[in-house]
Tab-separated table of C-alpha atoms in Angstrom:
chain	number	residue	atom	x	y	z
W	835	MET	CA	19.093	103.170	10.255
W	836	TYR	CA	17.701	99.810	9.106
W	837	LYS	CA	18.389	99.052	5.426
W	838	LYS	CA	17.369	96.071	3.318
W	839	ASP	CA	17.124	95.230	-0.373
W	840	ILE	CA	13.649	94.262	-1.511
W	841	LEU	CA	11.993	93.369	-4.791
W	842	LEU	CA	8.503	94.548	-5.716
W	843	SER	CA	8.158	92.551	-8.893
W	844	ASP	CA	4.446	92.939	-9.645
W	845	ILE	CA	1.376	95.037	-8.897
W	846	GLU	CA	0.212	92.773	-6.071
W	847	ALA	CA	3.603	93.004	-4.323
W	848	VAL	CA	3.507	96.813	-4.557
W	849	LYS	CA	-0.023	96.932	-3.124
W	850	LYS	CA	0.934	94.596	-0.258
W	851	PHE	CA	4.074	96.591	0.495
W	852	VAL	CA	2.261	99.952	0.551
W	853	SER	CA	-0.444	98.468	2.771
W	854	LEU	CA	2.221	97.169	5.158
W	855	ALA	CA	4.127	100.474	5.208
W	856	ASN	CA	0.958	102.439	5.928
W	857	GLN	CA	0.239	100.355	9.025
W	858	TYR	CA	3.158	102.067	10.790
W	859	GLU	CA	3.654	105.703	11.807
W	860	PHE	CA	7.378	105.940	11.025
W	861	PRO	CA	8.666	107.038	7.611
W	862	VAL	CA	9.515	104.331	5.075
W	863	THR	CA	11.890	105.380	2.316
W	864	LEU	CA	12.716	103.511	-0.905
W	865	LEU	CA	15.871	104.197	-2.885
W	866	SER	CA	16.498	103.259	-6.506
W	867	ASP	CA	19.531	104.641	-8.308
W	868	LYS	CA	19.179	108.401	-7.861
W	869	TYR	CA	15.554	108.386	-6.709
W	870	ILE	CA	14.310	108.615	-3.122
W	871	ILE	CA	10.624	107.775	-2.762
W	872	ASN	CA	8.124	107.705	0.085
W	873	GLY	CA	7.438	103.974	0.569
W	874	LYS	CA	3.854	104.754	1.543
W	875	SER	CA	3.096	106.257	-1.884
W	876	ILE	CA	1.816	103.736	-4.426
W	877	MET	CA	2.151	106.288	-7.245
W	878	GLY	CA	5.729	107.079	-6.245
W	879	ILE	CA	6.672	103.397	-6.248
W	880	PHE	CA	5.162	102.819	-9.689
W	881	GLY	CA	7.457	105.570	-10.970
W	882	LEU	CA	10.494	103.387	-10.178
W	883	ASP	CA	12.098	100.604	-12.207
W	884	LEU	CA	10.489	97.621	-10.469
W	885	SER	CA	12.495	95.071	-12.442
W	886	ARG	CA	15.461	95.856	-10.172
W	887	PRO	CA	15.834	95.570	-6.388
W	888	LEU	CA	15.056	98.615	-4.266
W	889	GLN	CA	16.627	99.551	-0.969
W	890	ILE	CA	14.325	100.273	1.940
W	891	GLU	CA	15.440	102.575	4.740
W	892	VAL	CA	13.673	102.851	8.079
W	893	GLU	CA	14.686	104.637	11.275
W	894	ASP	CA	16.697	102.789	13.929
W	895	ASN	CA	13.796	101.905	16.193
W	896	CYS	CA	12.060	99.886	13.470
W	897	PRO	CA	9.915	97.195	15.154
W	898	THR	CA	10.982	93.571	14.791
W	899	GLU	CA	7.477	92.732	13.539
W	900	PHE	CA	7.947	95.080	10.575
W	901	LYS	CA	11.342	93.545	9.759
W	902	GLU	CA	9.819	90.054	9.840
W	903	ARG	CA	6.998	91.068	7.515
W	904	LEU	CA	9.524	92.578	5.081
W	905	LYS	CA	11.059	89.126	4.518
W	906	GLU	CA	8.231	88.418	2.065
W	907	PHE	CA	9.707	91.085	-0.219
W	908	SER	CA	13.389	90.210	0.202
W	909	VAL	CA	15.446	89.652	-2.925
W	910	ALA	CA	16.408	86.153	-1.709
W	911	ALA	CA	12.751	85.152	-1.224
W	912	GLN	CA	11.929	86.220	-4.787
W	913	ALA	CA	14.751	84.093	-6.217
W	914	VAL	CA	13.279	80.870	-4.824
């Protein structure tokens, strides 16, 4: 399982993330505290506390291209 912390700090970031997630057939899961959300659901994501980092989980055979595109949402990238 591939796991990474991401930050979706505004509406545009959420829209970009959902668009990215929906380009792939595999499931994308977001975890926040006790909540597990489908990462392809914009309404589900807006139900989370977006002021805090979220953890993304993707199956083991996650393409490298997807991992590279996720860097835009990494917690470290947001801190810069």
